[in-house]
Coordinates of C-alpha atoms and ligand atoms in Angstrom, one line a residue:
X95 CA 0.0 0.0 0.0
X96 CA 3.2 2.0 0.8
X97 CA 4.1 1.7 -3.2
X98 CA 0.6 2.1 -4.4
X99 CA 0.5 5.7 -2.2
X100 CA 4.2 6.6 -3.6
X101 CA 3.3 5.9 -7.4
X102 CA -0.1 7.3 -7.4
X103 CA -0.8 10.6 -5.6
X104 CA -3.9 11.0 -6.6
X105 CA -5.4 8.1 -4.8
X106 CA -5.7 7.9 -1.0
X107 CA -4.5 4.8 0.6
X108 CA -6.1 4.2 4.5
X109 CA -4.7 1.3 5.7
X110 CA -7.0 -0.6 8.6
X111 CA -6.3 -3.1 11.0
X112 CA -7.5 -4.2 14.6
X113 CA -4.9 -4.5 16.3
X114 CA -4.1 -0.5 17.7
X115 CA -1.1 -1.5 18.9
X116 CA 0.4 -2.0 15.1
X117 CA -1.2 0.6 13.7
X118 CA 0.1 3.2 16.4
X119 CA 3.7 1.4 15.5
X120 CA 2.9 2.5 11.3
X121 CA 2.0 5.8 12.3
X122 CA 5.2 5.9 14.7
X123 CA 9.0 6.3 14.1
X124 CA 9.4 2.9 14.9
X125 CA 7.8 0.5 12.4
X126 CA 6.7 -3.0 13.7
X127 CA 8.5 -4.4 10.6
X128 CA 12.1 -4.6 9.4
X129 CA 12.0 -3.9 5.5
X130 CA 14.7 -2.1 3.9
X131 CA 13.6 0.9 2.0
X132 CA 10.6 0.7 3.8
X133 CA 10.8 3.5 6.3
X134 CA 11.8 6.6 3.6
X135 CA 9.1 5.6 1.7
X136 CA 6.4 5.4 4.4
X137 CA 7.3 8.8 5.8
X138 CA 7.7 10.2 2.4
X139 CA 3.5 9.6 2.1
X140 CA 2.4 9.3 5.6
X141 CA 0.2 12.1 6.2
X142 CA 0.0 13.5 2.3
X143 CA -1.9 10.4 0.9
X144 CA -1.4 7.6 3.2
X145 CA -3.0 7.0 6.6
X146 CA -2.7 4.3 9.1
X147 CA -6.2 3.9 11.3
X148 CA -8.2 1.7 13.5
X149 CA -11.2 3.1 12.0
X150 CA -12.2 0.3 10.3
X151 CA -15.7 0.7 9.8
X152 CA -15.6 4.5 8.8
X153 CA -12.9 3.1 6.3
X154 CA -14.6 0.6 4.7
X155 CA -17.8 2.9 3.8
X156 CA -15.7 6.1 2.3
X157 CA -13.5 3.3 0.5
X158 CA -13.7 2.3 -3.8
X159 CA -11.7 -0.2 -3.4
X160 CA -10.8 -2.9 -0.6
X161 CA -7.8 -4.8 -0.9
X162 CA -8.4 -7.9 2.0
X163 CA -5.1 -8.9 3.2
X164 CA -5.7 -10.2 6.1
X165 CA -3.9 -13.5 7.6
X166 CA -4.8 -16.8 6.5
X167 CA -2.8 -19.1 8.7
X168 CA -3.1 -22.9 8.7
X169 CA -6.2 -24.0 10.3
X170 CA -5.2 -25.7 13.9
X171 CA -8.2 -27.7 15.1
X172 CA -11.0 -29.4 13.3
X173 CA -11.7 -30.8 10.1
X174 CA -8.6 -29.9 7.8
X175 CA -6.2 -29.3 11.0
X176 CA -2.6 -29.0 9.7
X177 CA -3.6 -28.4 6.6
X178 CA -6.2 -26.0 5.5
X179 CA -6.4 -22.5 5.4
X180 CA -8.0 -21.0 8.4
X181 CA -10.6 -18.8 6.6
X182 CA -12.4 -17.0 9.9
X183 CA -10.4 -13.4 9.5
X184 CA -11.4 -13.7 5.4
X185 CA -15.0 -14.8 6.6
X186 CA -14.9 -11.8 9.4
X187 CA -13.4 -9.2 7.2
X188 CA -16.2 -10.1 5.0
X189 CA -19.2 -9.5 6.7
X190 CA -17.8 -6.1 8.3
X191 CA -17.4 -4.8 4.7
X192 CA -20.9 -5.9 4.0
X193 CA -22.5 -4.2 7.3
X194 CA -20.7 -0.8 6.9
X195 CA -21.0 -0.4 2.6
X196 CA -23.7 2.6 1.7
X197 CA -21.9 2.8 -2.0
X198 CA -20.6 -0.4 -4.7
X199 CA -17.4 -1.4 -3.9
X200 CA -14.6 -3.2 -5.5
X201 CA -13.2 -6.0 -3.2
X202 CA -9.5 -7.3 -3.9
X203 CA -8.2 -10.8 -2.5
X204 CA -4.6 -9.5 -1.6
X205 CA -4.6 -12.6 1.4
X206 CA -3.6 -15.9 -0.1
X207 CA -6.6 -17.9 -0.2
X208 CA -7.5 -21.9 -1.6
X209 CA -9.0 -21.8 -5.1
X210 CA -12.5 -20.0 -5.0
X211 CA -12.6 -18.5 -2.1
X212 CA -13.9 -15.6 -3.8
X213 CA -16.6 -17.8 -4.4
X214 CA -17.6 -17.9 -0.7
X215 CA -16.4 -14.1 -0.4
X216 CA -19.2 -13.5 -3.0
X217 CA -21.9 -15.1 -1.0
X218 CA -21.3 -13.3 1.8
X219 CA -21.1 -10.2 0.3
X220 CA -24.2 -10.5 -1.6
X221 CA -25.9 -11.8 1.6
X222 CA -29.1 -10.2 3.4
X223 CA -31.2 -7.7 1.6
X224 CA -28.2 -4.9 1.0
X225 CA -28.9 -3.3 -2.4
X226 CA -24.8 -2.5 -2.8
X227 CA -22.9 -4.4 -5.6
X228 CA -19.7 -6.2 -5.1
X229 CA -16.9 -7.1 -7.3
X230 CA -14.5 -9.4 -6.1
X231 CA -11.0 -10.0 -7.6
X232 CA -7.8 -11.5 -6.9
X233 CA -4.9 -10.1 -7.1
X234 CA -2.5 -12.0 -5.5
X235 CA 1.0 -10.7 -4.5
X236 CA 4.1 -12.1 -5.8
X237 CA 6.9 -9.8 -3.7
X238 CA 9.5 -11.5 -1.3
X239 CA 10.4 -10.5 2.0
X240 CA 13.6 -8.9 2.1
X241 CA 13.5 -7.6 -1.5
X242 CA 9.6 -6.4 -0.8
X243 CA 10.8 -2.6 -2.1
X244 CA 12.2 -3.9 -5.8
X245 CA 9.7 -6.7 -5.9
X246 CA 6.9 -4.2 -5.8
X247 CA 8.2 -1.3 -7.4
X248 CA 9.6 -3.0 -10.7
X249 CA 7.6 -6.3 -10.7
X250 CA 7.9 -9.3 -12.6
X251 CA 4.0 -9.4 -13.2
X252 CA 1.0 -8.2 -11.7
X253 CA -1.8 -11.2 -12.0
X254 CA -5.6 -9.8 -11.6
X255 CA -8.3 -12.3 -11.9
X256 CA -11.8 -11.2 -12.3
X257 CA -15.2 -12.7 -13.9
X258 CA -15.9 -12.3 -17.3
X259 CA -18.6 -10.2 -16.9
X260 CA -19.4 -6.8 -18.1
X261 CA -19.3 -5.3 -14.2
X262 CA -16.1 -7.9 -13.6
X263 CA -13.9 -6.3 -16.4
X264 CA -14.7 -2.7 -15.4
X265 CA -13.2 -3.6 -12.1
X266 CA -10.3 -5.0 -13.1
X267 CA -9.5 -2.2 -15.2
X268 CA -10.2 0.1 -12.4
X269 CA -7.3 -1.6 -10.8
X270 CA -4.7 -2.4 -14.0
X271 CA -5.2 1.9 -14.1
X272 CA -3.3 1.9 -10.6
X273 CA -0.3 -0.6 -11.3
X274 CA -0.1 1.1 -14.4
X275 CA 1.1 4.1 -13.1
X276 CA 4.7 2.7 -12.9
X277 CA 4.1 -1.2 -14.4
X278 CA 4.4 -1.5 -18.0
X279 CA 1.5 -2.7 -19.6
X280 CA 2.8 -5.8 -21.3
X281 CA 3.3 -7.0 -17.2
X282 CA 0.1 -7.5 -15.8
X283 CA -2.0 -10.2 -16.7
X284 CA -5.8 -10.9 -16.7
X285 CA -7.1 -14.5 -16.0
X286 CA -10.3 -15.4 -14.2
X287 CA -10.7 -15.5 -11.2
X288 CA -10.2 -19.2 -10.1
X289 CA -6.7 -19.3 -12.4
X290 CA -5.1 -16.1 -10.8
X291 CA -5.9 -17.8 -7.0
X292 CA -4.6 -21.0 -8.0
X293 CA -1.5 -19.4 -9.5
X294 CA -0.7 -17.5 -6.4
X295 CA -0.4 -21.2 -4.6
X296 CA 1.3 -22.7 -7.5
X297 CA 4.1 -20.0 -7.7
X298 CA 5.2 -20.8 -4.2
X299 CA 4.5 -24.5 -4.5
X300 CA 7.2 -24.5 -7.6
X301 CA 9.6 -22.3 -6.1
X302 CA 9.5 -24.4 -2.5
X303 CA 10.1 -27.4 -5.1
X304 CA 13.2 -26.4 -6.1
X305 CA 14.6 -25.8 -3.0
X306 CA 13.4 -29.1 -1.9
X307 CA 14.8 -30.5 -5.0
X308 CA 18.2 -29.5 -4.5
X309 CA 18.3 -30.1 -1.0
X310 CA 17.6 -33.4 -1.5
X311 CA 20.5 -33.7 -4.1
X312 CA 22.7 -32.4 -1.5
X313 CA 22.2 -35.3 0.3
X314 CA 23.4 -37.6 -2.6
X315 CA 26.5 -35.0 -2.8
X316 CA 27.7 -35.2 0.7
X317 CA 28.4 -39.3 0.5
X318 CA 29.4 -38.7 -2.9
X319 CA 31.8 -36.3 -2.9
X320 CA 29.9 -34.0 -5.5
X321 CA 29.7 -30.2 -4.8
X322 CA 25.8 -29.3 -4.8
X323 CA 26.9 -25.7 -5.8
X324 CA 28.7 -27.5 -8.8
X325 CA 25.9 -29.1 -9.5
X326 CA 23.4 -26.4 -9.2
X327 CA 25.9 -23.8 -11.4
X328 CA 26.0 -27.0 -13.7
X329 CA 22.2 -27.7 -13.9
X330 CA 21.3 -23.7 -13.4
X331 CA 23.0 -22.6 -16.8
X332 CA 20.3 -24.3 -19.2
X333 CA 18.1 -21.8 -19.5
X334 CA 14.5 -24.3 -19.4
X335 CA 15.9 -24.9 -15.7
X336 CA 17.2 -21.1 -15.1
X337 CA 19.5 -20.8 -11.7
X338 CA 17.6 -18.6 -9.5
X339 CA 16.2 -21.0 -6.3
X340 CA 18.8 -23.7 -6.3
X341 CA 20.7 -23.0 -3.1
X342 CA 20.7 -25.4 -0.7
X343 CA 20.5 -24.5 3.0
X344 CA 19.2 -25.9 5.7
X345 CA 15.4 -26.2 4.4
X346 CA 13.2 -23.3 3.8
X347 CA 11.4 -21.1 5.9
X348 CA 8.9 -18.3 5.9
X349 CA 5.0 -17.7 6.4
X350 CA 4.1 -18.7 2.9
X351 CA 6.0 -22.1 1.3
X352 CA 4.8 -24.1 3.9
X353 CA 1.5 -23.0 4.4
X354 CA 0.6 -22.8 0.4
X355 CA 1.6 -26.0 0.0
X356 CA 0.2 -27.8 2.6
X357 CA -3.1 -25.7 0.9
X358 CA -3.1 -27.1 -2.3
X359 CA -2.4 -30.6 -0.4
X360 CA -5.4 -30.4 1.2
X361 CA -7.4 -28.8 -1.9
X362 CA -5.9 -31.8 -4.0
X363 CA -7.4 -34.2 -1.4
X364 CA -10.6 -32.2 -1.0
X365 CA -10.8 -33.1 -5.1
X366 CA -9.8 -36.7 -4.2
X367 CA -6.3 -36.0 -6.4
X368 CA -4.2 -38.3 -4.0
X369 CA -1.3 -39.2 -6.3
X370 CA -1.3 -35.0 -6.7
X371 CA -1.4 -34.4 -2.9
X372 CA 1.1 -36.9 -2.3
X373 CA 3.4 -35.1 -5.0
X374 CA 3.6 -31.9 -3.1
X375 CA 3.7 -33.3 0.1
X376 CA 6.6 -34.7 -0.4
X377 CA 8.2 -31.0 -1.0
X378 CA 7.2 -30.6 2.8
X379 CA 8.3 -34.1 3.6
X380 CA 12.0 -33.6 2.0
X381 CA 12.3 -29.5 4.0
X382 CA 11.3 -31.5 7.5
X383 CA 14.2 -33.9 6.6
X384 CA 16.8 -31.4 5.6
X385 CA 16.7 -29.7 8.9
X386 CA 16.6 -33.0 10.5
X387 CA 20.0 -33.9 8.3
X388 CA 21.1 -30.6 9.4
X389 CA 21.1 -31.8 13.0
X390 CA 22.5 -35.4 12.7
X391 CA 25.3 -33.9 11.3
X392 CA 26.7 -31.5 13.6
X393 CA 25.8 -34.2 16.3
X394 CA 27.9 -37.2 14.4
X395 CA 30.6 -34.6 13.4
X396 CA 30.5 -33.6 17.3
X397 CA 31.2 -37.0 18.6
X398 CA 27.9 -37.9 18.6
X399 CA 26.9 -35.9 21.5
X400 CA 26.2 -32.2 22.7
X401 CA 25.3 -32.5 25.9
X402 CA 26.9 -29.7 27.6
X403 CA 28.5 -28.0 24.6
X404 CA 28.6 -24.4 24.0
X405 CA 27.2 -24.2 19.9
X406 CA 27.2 -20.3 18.2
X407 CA 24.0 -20.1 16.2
X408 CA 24.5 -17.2 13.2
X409 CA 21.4 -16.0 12.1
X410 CA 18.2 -16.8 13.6
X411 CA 15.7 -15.1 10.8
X412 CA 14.2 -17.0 8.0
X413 CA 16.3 -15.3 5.0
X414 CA 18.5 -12.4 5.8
X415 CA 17.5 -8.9 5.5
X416 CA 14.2 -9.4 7.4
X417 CA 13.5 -9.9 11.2
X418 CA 10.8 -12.6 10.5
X419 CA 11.4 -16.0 12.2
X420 CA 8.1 -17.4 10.9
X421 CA 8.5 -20.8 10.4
X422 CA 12.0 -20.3 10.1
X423 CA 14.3 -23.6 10.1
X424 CA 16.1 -22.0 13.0
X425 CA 13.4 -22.6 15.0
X426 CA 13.0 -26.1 14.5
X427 CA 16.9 -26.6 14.5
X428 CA 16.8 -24.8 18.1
X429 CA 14.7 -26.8 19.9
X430 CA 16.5 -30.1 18.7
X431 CA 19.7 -29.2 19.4
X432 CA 18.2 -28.1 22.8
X433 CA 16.7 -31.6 23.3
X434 CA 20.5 -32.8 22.5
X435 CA 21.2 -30.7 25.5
X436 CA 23.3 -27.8 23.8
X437 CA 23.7 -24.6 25.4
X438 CA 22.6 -22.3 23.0
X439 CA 24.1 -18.3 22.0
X440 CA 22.2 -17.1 19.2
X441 CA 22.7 -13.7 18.0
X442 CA 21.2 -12.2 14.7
X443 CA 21.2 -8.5 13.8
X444 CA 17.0 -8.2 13.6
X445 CA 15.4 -11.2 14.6
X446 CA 16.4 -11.7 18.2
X447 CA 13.3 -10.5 19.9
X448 CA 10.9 -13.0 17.8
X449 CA 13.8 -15.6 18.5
X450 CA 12.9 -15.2 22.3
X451 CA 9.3 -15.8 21.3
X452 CA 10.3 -18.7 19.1
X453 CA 12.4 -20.7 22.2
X454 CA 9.8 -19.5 25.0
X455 CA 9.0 -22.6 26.7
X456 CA 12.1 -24.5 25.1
X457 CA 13.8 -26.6 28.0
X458 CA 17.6 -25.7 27.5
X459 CA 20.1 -23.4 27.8
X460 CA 19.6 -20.0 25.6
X461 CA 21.4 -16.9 25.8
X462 CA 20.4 -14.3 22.9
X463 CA 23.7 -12.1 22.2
X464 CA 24.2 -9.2 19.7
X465 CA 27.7 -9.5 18.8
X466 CA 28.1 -12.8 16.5
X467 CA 32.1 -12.6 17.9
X468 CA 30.9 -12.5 21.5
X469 CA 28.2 -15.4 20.8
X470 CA 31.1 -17.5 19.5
X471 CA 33.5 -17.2 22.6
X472 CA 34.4 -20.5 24.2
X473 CA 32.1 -22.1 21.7
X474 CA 32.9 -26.2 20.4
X475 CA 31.0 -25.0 17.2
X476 CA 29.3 -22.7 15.0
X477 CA 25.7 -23.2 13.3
X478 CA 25.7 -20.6 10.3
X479 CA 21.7 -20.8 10.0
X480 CA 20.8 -17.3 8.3
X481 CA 23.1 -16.1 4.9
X482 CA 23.3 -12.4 6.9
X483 CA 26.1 -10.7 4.6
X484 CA 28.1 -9.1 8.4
X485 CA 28.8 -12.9 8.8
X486 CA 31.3 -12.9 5.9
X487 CA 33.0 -10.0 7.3
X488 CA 34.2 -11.6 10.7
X489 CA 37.4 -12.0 11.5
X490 CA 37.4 -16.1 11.7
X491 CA 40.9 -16.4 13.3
X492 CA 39.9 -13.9 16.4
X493 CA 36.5 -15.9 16.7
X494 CA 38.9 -19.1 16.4
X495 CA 41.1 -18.5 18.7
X496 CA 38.2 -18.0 21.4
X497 CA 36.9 -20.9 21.0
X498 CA 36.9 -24.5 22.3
X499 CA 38.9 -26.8 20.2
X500 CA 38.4 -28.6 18.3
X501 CA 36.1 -25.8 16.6
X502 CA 33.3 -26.8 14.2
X503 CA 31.7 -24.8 11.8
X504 CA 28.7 -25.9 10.5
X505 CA 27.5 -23.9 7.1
X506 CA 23.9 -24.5 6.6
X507 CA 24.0 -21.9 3.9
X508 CA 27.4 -22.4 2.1
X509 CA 28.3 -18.8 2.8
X510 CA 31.8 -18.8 4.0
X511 CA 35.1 -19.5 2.2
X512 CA 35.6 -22.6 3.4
X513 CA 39.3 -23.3 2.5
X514 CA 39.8 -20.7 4.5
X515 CA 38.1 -21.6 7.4
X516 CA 40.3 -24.6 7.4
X517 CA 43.5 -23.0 7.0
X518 CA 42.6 -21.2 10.5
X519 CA 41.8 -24.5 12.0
X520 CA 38.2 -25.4 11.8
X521 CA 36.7 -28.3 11.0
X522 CA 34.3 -27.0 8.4
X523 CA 31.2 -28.8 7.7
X524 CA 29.3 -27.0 4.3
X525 CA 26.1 -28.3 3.2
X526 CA 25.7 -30.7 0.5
X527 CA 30.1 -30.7 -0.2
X528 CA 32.6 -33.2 1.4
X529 CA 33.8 -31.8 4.9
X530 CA 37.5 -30.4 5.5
X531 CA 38.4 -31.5 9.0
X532 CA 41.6 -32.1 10.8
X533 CA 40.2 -34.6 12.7
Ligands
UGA138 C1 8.0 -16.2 -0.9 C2 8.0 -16.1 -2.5 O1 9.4 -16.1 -2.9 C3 7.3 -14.8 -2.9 O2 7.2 -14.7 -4.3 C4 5.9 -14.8 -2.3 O3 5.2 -13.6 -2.6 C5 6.0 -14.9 -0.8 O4 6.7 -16.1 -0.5 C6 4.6 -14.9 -0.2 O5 3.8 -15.8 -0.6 O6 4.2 -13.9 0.5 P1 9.5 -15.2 1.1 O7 8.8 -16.2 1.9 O8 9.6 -13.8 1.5 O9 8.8 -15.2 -0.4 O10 11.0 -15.7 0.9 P2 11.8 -16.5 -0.3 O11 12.9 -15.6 -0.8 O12 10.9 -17.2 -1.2 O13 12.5 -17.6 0.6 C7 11.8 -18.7 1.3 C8 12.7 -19.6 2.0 O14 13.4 -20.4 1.0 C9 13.8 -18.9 2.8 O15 14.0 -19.6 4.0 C10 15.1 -19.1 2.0 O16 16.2 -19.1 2.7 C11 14.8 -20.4 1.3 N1 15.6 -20.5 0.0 C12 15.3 -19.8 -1.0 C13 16.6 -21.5 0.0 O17 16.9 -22.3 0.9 N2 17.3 -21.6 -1.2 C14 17.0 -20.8 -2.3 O18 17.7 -21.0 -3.3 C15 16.0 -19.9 -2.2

């Protein structure tokens, strides 16, 4: 919405939410997100043609156009636990917008939603005996945490699906007119409805896939003394595979990968598609297994136990450049290595206050430490979780000589120069590449 106000002054963007505590944080200097080139652009509208309010209901009735994004996380209980999308906030959001519209409105699906959920947004809308039209369309969003700024202000695409109706296309054209106040035309696409919300679950589906994919080849490399980054450089240069998304690390993370997939597992099943549900289970199947390798292997390269050992954890954040620990492997990696009875030092440059969320209630031994150098000190072995770029600039032989030996390094992200590392003295374990060890 920051974009939108930035490329189009002549629309006013309110943005709504219930939670007063966030939306005094937007309209604060202190953002409740971590988003580089977020901030300049946010105080360079705030105020002229962007507004951050709890007034949801005044909102919604001076409002054209509603762009729903609220959060649609995995269901946790009932039919579909684990797997479906937890539709409440959609339904909730939904009704409010019906109860407080005097005029038409144009509602946009922004959330990520299963396949025809506009469907059911529709109904609700239409409900009762209001005379007010709704359109609904989707138009989901593509941009990445981390790289939200470039994602949104020179996008690959912008997908809008609508109905093929008279009243359907006007609306969508309503909304190509604002994207194409800085996207070129020949990037946004028009589908109907049902393809552009299946296409938003696909997109991530794919991408999670290859991750998945190479990590599971980094497997075969490590007892086969292959390199995966050879392999992926190798495979990445034909252009029908294209090399972007073939790093392997220790598994993916994030609010969305998971969670879309396990969506279209459940929508697959809900169509009785089993062999298709199975398919893209298994992309879920091999990330829970990577971070499980991820483990095994510091604890066989450590002997085969931690108990009691001091392990540096690098990065605690999902991807760098972001503060979000969502589902972040470093979570799951964590609490195992707690259960191997590690004492723990994690520092990360953003994410160390949701880490302390993350580990509440983990049994073990945590300390949360700003300096990565500090962290490390009298440490048997580092766990390089998150790619942060300050990790490259460390000096390895001060951090080396601090610690326990024999020190391990562990690079979940193959981010170091490993012939390096072993020159100082580690034993350096990469992922998916033969270890170099002195041992
Ligand atoms: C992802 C998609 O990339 C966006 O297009 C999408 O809009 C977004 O989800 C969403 O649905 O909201 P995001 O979760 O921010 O974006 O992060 P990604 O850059 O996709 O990374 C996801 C995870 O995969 C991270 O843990 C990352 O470290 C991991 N990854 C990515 C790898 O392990 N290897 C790679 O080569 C690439």
């Amino acid at each position: 919405m920051t974009i939108i106000a930035n490329k189009c002054p002549d629309y006013k963007v309110t943005v709504v939410d219930i939670s007063e505590e966030k939306i005094n944080a937007w309209n604060s200097d202190k953002l409740p997100i971590f988003e580089p080139g977020l901030k300049e652009r946010v105080l360079s509208a705030r105020g002229k043609n962007l507004f951050f309010s709890t007034e949801i209901d005044r909102c919604i009735d001076e409002a054209d156009i509603i762009f729903v994004s609220v959060n649609t996380p995995t269901k946790t209980f009932g039919e579909g636990a684990g797997k479906a999308v937890d539709l409440q906030f959609i339904e909730q959001t939904a009704r409010r917008i019906k109860e407080n519209s005097k005029s038409n409105k144009i509602v946009v699906e922004k959330s990520t939603l299963p396949v025809r959920a506009a469907e059911t947004l529709k109904t609700i809308l239409h409900s009762g005996n209001n005379s007010v039209q709704f359109e609904v369309l989707s138009n989901p969003e593509f941009m990445a945490e981390g790289t939200g700024i470039s994602d949104m202000e020179d996008p690959d695409r912008i997908l809008i699906g609508s109905m093929d109706t008279p009243s359907g296309i006007a609306a969508r054209d309503i909304l190509m007119d604002i994207y194409l106040h800085w996207v070129p035309g020949e990037r946004l696409i028009t589908t109907n409805l049902w393809s552009s919300e299946i296409s938003k679950l696909v997109a991530n589906a794919f991408l999670a896939q290859r991750v998945s994919s190479i990590n599971s080849i980094a497997s075969l490399c490590e007892v086969t003394e292959a390199d995966v980054t050879e392999v992926s450089r190798a495979i990445g240069m034909d252009s029908r595979i294209g090399s972007r998304f073939l790093n392997a690390g220790p598994g993916f993370g994030g609010s969305c990968f998971r969670k879309d997939i396990l969506n279209l597992v459940y929508l697959c099943e809900h169509y009785q598609l089993n062999e298709v549900a199975a398919f893209w289970e298994q992309v879920v199947s091999i990330n829970d297994y990577q971070m499980e390798r991820y483990v095994r292997r510091i604890l066989q390269a450590m002997f085969n136990t931690l108990t009691g050992k001091k392990l540096a954890v690098f990065g605690f954040a999902f991807k760098p450049d972001t503060g979000d620990t969502r589902d972040a492997p470093a979570i799951y990696i964590c609490k195992r290595l707690l259960d191997e009875k590690a004492c723990l030092k994690i520092t990360d440059p953003y994410a160390l206050d949701n880490a302390r969320k993350d580990l509440q209630g983990a049994e073990g031994k945590v300390d949360f430490i700003e300096d990565p150098c500090q962290a490390a000190e009298g440490a048997h072995g580092i766990a390089l979780i998150t790619e942060w770029s300050l990790y490259k600039q460390l000096d390895y032989q001060k951090i080396f000589d601090t610690m326990e030996k024999p020190a391990f390094i562990f690079d979940g992200r193959n981010h170091l120069d490993h012939q390096a590392l072993y020159e100082i003295g580690f034993n350096v374990y990469p992922v998916g590449k033969p270890a170099l060890t002195h041992l």
